[in-house]
mmCIF file of C-alpha atoms and ligand atoms in Angstrom:
data_model
loop_
_atom_site.group_PDB
_atom_site.id
_atom_site.type_symbol
_atom_site.label_atom_id
_atom_site.label_comp_id
_atom_site.label_asym_id
_atom_site.label_seq_id
_atom_site.Cartn_x
_atom_site.Cartn_y
_atom_site.Cartn_z
ATOM 1 C CA MET G 1 47.603 146.334 59.171
ATOM 2 C CA SER G 2 48.418 143.181 57.190
ATOM 3 C CA SER G 3 48.818 139.928 59.110
ATOM 4 C CA PRO G 4 52.372 138.946 60.121
ATOM 5 C CA ALA G 5 54.336 136.257 58.313
ATOM 6 C CA LYS G 6 54.144 134.157 61.451
ATOM 7 C CA ARG G 7 51.928 134.166 64.516
ATOM 8 C CA PHE G 8 52.544 132.141 67.673
ATOM 9 C CA ASP G 9 49.973 131.687 70.427
ATOM 10 C CA ILE G 10 51.738 130.461 73.546
ATOM 11 C CA PHE G 11 49.719 128.900 76.352
ATOM 12 C CA THR G 12 51.545 128.875 79.672
ATOM 13 C CA LEU G 13 51.228 129.300 83.421
ATOM 14 C CA PHE G 14 54.249 131.647 83.362
ATOM 15 C CA PRO G 15 53.789 134.257 80.615
ATOM 16 C CA GLU G 16 56.156 136.625 82.426
ATOM 17 C CA VAL G 17 59.242 134.584 81.497
ATOM 18 C CA PHE G 18 58.882 135.302 77.761
ATOM 19 C CA GLY G 19 59.028 139.102 77.761
ATOM 20 C CA PRO G 20 62.756 139.869 77.998
ATOM 21 C CA TYR G 21 63.760 137.348 75.360
ATOM 22 C CA LEU G 22 61.120 138.413 72.846
ATOM 23 C CA ASP G 23 61.959 142.040 73.535
ATOM 24 C CA ALA G 24 65.580 141.768 72.351
ATOM 25 C CA SER G 25 67.535 141.513 69.143
ATOM 26 C CA ILE G 26 66.105 139.544 66.211
ATOM 27 C CA MET G 27 62.789 138.635 67.869
ATOM 28 C CA LYS G 28 62.135 142.250 68.767
ATOM 29 C CA ARG G 29 62.973 143.485 65.276
ATOM 30 C CA ALA G 30 60.815 140.814 63.638
ATOM 31 C CA CYS G 31 57.869 141.911 65.815
ATOM 32 C CA GLN G 32 58.490 145.595 65.073
ATOM 33 C CA ASN G 33 58.726 144.883 61.326
ATOM 34 C CA GLY G 34 55.401 143.060 61.365
ATOM 35 C CA LEU G 35 56.994 139.711 60.469
ATOM 36 C CA LEU G 36 56.284 138.055 63.803
ATOM 37 C CA GLU G 37 53.461 138.229 66.326
ATOM 38 C CA VAL G 38 53.585 136.386 69.640
ATOM 39 C CA GLN G 39 50.474 136.294 71.816
ATOM 40 C CA LEU G 40 50.897 134.984 75.359
ATOM 41 C CA HIS G 41 47.928 133.372 77.082
ATOM 42 C CA ASN G 42 47.901 132.587 80.783
ATOM 43 C CA ILE G 43 46.105 129.268 81.245
ATOM 44 C CA ARG G 44 45.144 130.385 84.757
ATOM 45 C CA ASP G 45 42.879 133.057 83.238
ATOM 46 C CA TRP G 46 40.611 130.293 81.975
ATOM 47 C CA THR G 47 39.969 128.607 85.345
ATOM 48 C CA SER G 48 36.442 128.903 86.702
ATOM 49 C CA ASP G 49 36.965 128.092 90.406
ATOM 50 C CA LYS G 50 37.610 130.577 93.186
ATOM 51 C CA HIS G 51 41.268 129.614 93.662
ATOM 52 C CA HIS G 52 42.154 129.429 89.950
ATOM 53 C CA VAL G 53 43.480 125.901 90.280
ATOM 54 C CA THR G 54 45.297 124.554 87.208
ATOM 55 C CA ASP G 55 46.727 121.282 88.551
ATOM 56 C CA ASP G 56 45.618 118.331 90.635
ATOM 57 C CA LEU G 57 46.823 115.029 92.096
ATOM 58 C CA PRO G 58 47.364 112.140 89.707
ATOM 59 C CA TYR G 59 44.705 109.411 89.666
ATOM 60 C CA GLY G 60 46.284 106.178 90.842
ATOM 61 C CA GLY G 61 48.589 107.981 93.263
ATOM 62 C CA GLY G 62 52.271 108.723 93.000
ATOM 63 C CA GLY G 63 54.184 111.953 93.246
ATOM 64 C CA GLY G 64 53.800 115.236 91.446
ATOM 65 C CA MET G 65 50.867 117.147 90.046
ATOM 66 C CA VAL G 66 49.101 116.969 86.695
ATOM 67 C CA MET G 67 47.798 119.938 84.705
ATOM 68 C CA LYS G 68 43.979 119.789 84.627
ATOM 69 C CA PRO G 69 42.282 119.466 81.241
ATOM 70 C CA GLU G 70 39.422 122.010 81.638
ATOM 71 C CA PRO G 71 41.436 125.282 81.723
ATOM 72 C CA ILE G 72 43.662 124.078 78.879
ATOM 73 C CA PHE G 73 40.737 123.124 76.624
ATOM 74 C CA THR G 74 38.866 126.352 77.463
ATOM 75 C CA ALA G 75 41.935 128.516 76.834
ATOM 76 C CA LEU G 76 42.825 126.933 73.508
ATOM 77 C CA GLU G 77 39.254 126.706 72.217
ATOM 78 C CA SER G 78 38.530 130.333 73.220
ATOM 79 C CA VAL G 79 41.574 131.604 71.349
ATOM 80 C CA LEU G 80 41.825 129.131 68.450
ATOM 81 C CA GLY G 81 38.255 127.889 68.034
ATOM 82 C CA ALA G 82 37.048 124.281 68.084
ATOM 83 C CA PRO G 83 38.592 122.544 66.308
ATOM 84 C CA PRO G 84 41.670 124.799 66.503
ATOM 85 C CA VAL G 85 42.533 126.780 63.367
ATOM 86 C CA CYS G 86 46.221 125.834 63.535
ATOM 87 C CA PRO G 87 48.532 123.053 64.779
ATOM 88 C CA VAL G 88 48.648 122.728 68.560
ATOM 89 C CA ILE G 89 52.113 121.685 69.697
ATOM 90 C CA LEU G 90 52.739 120.369 73.181
ATOM 91 C CA MET G 91 56.264 121.043 74.475
ATOM 92 C CA THR G 92 57.270 117.843 76.246
ATOM 93 C CA PRO G 93 60.388 115.687 76.680
ATOM 94 C CA GLN G 94 58.290 112.870 75.179
ATOM 95 C CA GLY G 95 57.889 114.676 71.847
ATOM 96 C CA ARG G 96 59.773 114.251 68.582
ATOM 97 C CA LEU G 97 63.194 115.833 68.619
ATOM 98 C CA PHE G 98 63.363 119.465 67.444
ATOM 99 C CA THR G 99 65.856 119.822 64.581
ATOM 100 C CA HIS G 100 66.468 122.289 61.759
ATOM 101 C CA GLN G 101 64.275 120.103 59.542
ATOM 102 C CA VAL G 102 61.403 120.327 62.036
ATOM 103 C CA ALA G 103 61.871 124.121 62.226
ATOM 104 C CA GLU G 104 61.593 124.277 58.422
ATOM 105 C CA GLU G 105 58.469 122.134 58.518
ATOM 106 C CA LEU G 106 56.868 124.404 61.131
ATOM 107 C CA SER G 107 57.886 127.527 59.215
ATOM 108 C CA LEU G 108 55.362 126.546 56.509
ATOM 109 C CA PHE G 109 52.417 127.279 58.848
ATOM 110 C CA PRO G 110 51.323 130.920 59.192
ATOM 111 C CA ARG G 111 50.127 130.279 62.736
ATOM 112 C CA LEU G 112 51.179 127.861 65.486
ATOM 113 C CA ALA G 113 49.981 127.274 69.032
ATOM 114 C CA LEU G 114 52.542 126.147 71.610
ATOM 115 C CA LEU G 115 51.336 124.602 74.858
ATOM 116 C CA CYS G 116 53.848 124.646 77.716
ATOM 117 C CA GLY G 117 53.553 121.744 80.114
ATOM 118 C CA ARG G 118 54.579 121.994 83.775
ATOM 119 C CA TYR G 119 54.745 119.623 86.736
ATOM 120 C CA GLU G 120 54.462 115.929 85.807
ATOM 121 C CA GLY G 121 52.745 116.938 82.564
ATOM 122 C CA VAL G 122 49.248 117.463 81.198
ATOM 123 C CA ASP G 123 46.201 115.243 81.592
ATOM 124 C CA GLU G 124 46.418 112.591 78.861
ATOM 125 C CA ARG G 125 43.080 113.729 77.356
ATOM 126 C CA VAL G 126 44.762 116.991 76.319
ATOM 127 C CA ARG G 127 47.317 114.971 74.374
ATOM 128 C CA GLN G 128 44.718 112.699 72.835
ATOM 129 C CA HIS G 129 42.004 115.186 71.870
ATOM 130 C CA LEU G 130 43.556 118.648 71.532
ATOM 131 C CA VAL G 131 47.245 118.417 70.739
ATOM 132 C CA THR G 132 48.285 117.708 67.132
ATOM 133 C CA ASP G 133 52.075 117.495 67.573
ATOM 134 C CA GLU G 134 54.561 117.025 70.432
ATOM 135 C CA ILE G 135 58.080 118.430 70.435
ATOM 136 C CA SER G 136 61.118 117.902 72.660
ATOM 137 C CA ILE G 137 64.224 120.095 72.436
ATOM 138 C CA GLY G 138 66.514 117.378 73.761
ATOM 139 C CA ASP G 139 66.886 114.360 75.972
ATOM 140 C CA TYR G 140 66.788 116.152 79.303
ATOM 141 C CA VAL G 141 63.945 117.337 81.494
ATOM 142 C CA LEU G 142 63.379 121.046 82.106
ATOM 143 C CA SER G 143 61.017 122.521 84.666
ATOM 144 C CA GLY G 144 58.496 123.370 81.987
ATOM 145 C CA GLY G 145 57.867 123.922 78.306
ATOM 146 C CA GLU G 146 58.565 127.672 78.353
ATOM 147 C CA LEU G 147 62.255 127.530 77.358
ATOM 148 C CA PRO G 148 61.526 124.912 74.686
ATOM 149 C CA ALA G 149 58.719 127.126 73.309
ATOM 150 C CA LEU G 150 61.150 130.041 73.064
ATOM 151 C CA ALA G 151 63.622 127.797 71.250
ATOM 152 C CA VAL G 152 60.936 126.937 68.692
ATOM 153 C CA VAL G 153 59.858 130.585 68.247
ATOM 154 C CA ASP G 154 63.489 131.644 67.787
ATOM 155 C CA ALA G 155 64.509 128.904 65.334
ATOM 156 C CA VAL G 156 61.344 129.321 63.234
ATOM 157 C CA THR G 157 61.567 133.136 63.227
ATOM 158 C CA ARG G 158 65.108 132.946 61.807
ATOM 159 C CA LEU G 159 63.596 131.205 58.770
ATOM 160 C CA ILE G 160 61.101 134.022 58.000
ATOM 161 C CA PRO G 161 62.433 135.835 54.922
ATOM 162 C CA GLY G 162 63.778 139.214 56.059
ATOM 163 C CA ALA G 163 63.872 138.397 59.783
ATOM 164 C CA LEU G 164 67.686 138.302 59.859
ATOM 165 C CA GLY G 165 69.627 141.453 59.063
ATOM 166 C CA ASN G 166 71.996 139.293 56.998
ATOM 167 C CA PRO G 167 70.807 139.334 53.350
ATOM 168 C CA ASP G 168 72.113 135.785 52.878
ATOM 169 C CA GLY G 169 69.535 134.627 55.369
ATOM 170 C CA PRO G 170 70.044 131.656 57.663
ATOM 171 C CA TRP G 171 71.113 129.296 54.874
ATOM 172 C CA ASP G 172 74.788 129.119 55.929
ATOM 173 C CA ASP G 173 73.990 128.458 59.586
ATOM 174 C CA SER G 174 75.153 125.227 61.179
ATOM 175 C CA HIS G 175 72.582 122.518 60.352
ATOM 176 C CA ALA G 176 70.834 124.539 57.616
ATOM 177 C CA THR G 177 73.286 123.067 55.086
ATOM 178 C CA GLY G 178 73.291 119.698 56.819
ATOM 179 C CA LEU G 179 76.842 120.479 58.051
ATOM 180 C CA LEU G 180 78.307 122.393 60.975
ATOM 181 C CA GLU G 181 79.364 125.910 60.092
ATOM 182 C CA TYR G 182 82.963 126.920 59.314
ATOM 183 C CA PRO G 183 84.978 129.014 61.858
ATOM 184 C CA HIS G 184 84.502 132.795 61.910
ATOM 185 C CA TYR G 185 87.059 135.542 62.514
ATOM 186 C CA THR G 186 86.828 139.311 62.806
ATOM 187 C CA ARG G 187 89.329 142.094 63.481
ATOM 188 C CA PRO G 188 92.030 142.382 64.718
ATOM 189 C CA PRO G 189 94.027 140.234 62.244
ATOM 190 C CA GLU G 190 96.329 139.222 65.101
ATOM 191 C CA PHE G 191 95.249 138.879 68.743
ATOM 192 C CA ARG G 192 97.707 137.752 71.442
ATOM 193 C CA GLY G 193 99.894 136.323 68.701
ATOM 194 C CA TRP G 194 97.043 134.277 67.205
ATOM 195 C CA ALA G 195 96.660 135.166 63.547
ATOM 196 C CA VAL G 196 93.555 134.968 61.378
ATOM 197 C CA PRO G 197 94.048 132.318 58.632
ATOM 198 C CA GLU G 198 95.757 134.121 55.798
ATOM 199 C CA ILE G 199 93.353 132.935 53.145
ATOM 200 C CA LEU G 200 90.537 134.975 54.725
ATOM 201 C CA LEU G 201 92.564 138.159 54.142
ATOM 202 C CA SER G 202 93.431 137.217 50.539
ATOM 203 C CA GLY G 203 90.344 138.664 48.868
ATOM 204 C CA ASP G 204 90.157 135.541 46.670
ATOM 205 C CA HIS G 205 86.465 134.732 47.064
ATOM 206 C CA ALA G 206 86.529 131.403 45.254
ATOM 207 C CA ARG G 207 89.385 130.095 47.420
ATOM 208 C CA ILE G 208 87.715 131.434 50.562
ATOM 209 C CA ALA G 209 84.459 129.664 49.643
ATOM 210 C CA ARG G 210 86.327 126.374 49.131
ATOM 211 C CA TRP G 211 88.276 126.809 52.387
ATOM 212 C CA ARG G 212 85.033 127.444 54.281
ATOM 213 C CA ARG G 213 83.394 124.419 52.732
ATOM 214 C CA GLU G 214 86.361 122.225 53.715
ATOM 215 C CA GLN G 215 86.374 123.621 57.250
ATOM 216 C CA SER G 216 82.654 122.806 57.485
ATOM 217 C CA LEU G 217 83.315 119.280 56.281
ATOM 218 C CA LEU G 218 86.273 118.848 58.658
ATOM 219 C CA ARG G 219 84.306 120.082 61.670
ATOM 220 C CA THR G 220 81.352 117.921 60.876
ATOM 221 C CA TRP G 221 83.591 114.896 60.333
ATOM 222 C CA LEU G 222 85.310 115.491 63.677
ATOM 223 C CA ARG G 223 82.315 116.469 65.814
ATOM 224 C CA ARG G 224 79.147 115.147 64.197
ATOM 225 C CA PRO G 225 80.025 112.427 61.668
ATOM 226 C CA ASP G 226 76.379 111.255 61.859
ATOM 227 C CA LEU G 227 75.367 114.413 59.939
ATOM 228 C CA LEU G 228 77.536 113.483 56.939
ATOM 229 C CA GLU G 229 75.280 110.560 56.098
ATOM 230 C CA LYS G 230 72.388 112.872 55.185
ATOM 231 C CA ALA G 231 74.338 115.915 53.917
ATOM 232 C CA ASP G 232 74.170 117.017 50.284
ATOM 233 C CA LEU G 233 77.801 116.441 49.177
ATOM 234 C CA SER G 234 79.519 117.244 45.875
ATOM 235 C CA ALA G 235 82.187 115.071 44.254
ATOM 236 C CA ALA G 236 84.840 117.499 45.589
ATOM 237 C CA ASP G 237 83.364 117.208 49.113
ATOM 238 C CA ARG G 238 83.529 113.421 48.943
ATOM 239 C CA LYS G 239 87.119 113.505 47.755
ATOM 240 C CA PHE G 240 88.076 115.823 50.630
ATOM 241 C CA LEU G 241 86.400 113.496 53.134
ATOM 242 C CA ALA G 242 88.035 110.419 51.602
ATOM 243 C CA ASN G 243 91.438 112.087 52.110
ATOM 244 C CA LEU G 244 90.563 112.749 55.758
ATOM 245 C CA GLU G 245 89.725 109.077 56.222
ATOM 246 C CA LEU G 246 93.075 108.113 54.645
ATOM 247 C CA SER G 247 95.029 110.498 56.881
ATOM 248 C CA GLU G 248 93.622 108.970 60.073
HETATM 249 N N1 ADE R 301 59.498 120.228 78.981
HETATM 250 C C1 ADE R 301 60.379 119.782 79.888
HETATM 251 N N2 ADE R 301 61.500 119.331 79.305
HETATM 252 C C2 ADE R 301 61.322 119.505 77.963
HETATM 253 C C3 ADE R 301 62.117 119.243 76.818
HETATM 254 N N3 ADE R 301 63.328 118.679 76.913
HETATM 255 N N4 ADE R 301 61.617 119.548 75.613
HETATM 256 C C4 ADE R 301 60.379 120.078 75.507
HETATM 257 N N5 ADE R 301 59.579 120.347 76.538
HETATM 258 C C5 ADE R 301 60.043 120.060 77.760
#
C-alpha cells in the first residue's frame, strides 16, 4: 500500500482517549481512504522499571509531578529514530498559538510527531534536546496535551486534498480566507416565522457570492476586527468596510 498523505505519531500516557474521535466522520474517512494514518504510542510502554513510572517529583520542591525524560526519549527514538525523522511537537500552554496559518505550515510535512504533556509538564531536557516545536491551542490550561493534539490532527487533516467531502475544500472556512465565514441556511425556507434571506433563493450566483463576501466582512468587522488588518481585501471590500465605518 502507498504511504498516506499524512502520518501522525502521538505520544501520550492516555492513548484510549483518541479512539472515538478518530473513529468518526472526516477523520475516520480520511484513515479509510488512506489519506491519514495516526499511530498512538503509550509512553508507559517504554519504562524499564517494575512499576512503569513515568513521572517524578520536581527538583527544588514545589507541587505537582514532572514527566521523566527517559521513557519519552526512548519512546520517540524507538519510533522515530535518533535524530527523529520528522518534527517533534510538544503540546503545551507555553507553545506558539495554533492558528490556521500554523495548520497550513504543518500540513507541508508528510509526518509529524505530537507529544502530549501531563501534570506540571515534561522535564526541561525533553524540550531542549528532543522537541523541535511547541504549540498551544489557546490561553488556558487543560489537563493534558491530548485534546490539543486532536485539534492539530483535525485542523491539519482538513487541509489534505480530498479529505473533505466538499469539492471546494476547506478554502471558504472561517480563517482560511483570513475572514470569518458568512452565515449558512438550509431548508425549510421559513422556520417559526424566520425566513431565509431572499437573495439565497434567487439563483443569482454572482449576487449571492457578493452577499456572502459582505456578510463575511461584516461579521469579521463586528467580531474580530483584528483579522481585517491581515486579510486579503479587494477595492470593493475596502469600500464596503469604509461604509460600515461611516454608518457607526
Ligand atoms: N496542555 C495543557 N493545556 C494546553 C494548551 N492550552 N495547549 C496545548 N497543550 C496544552
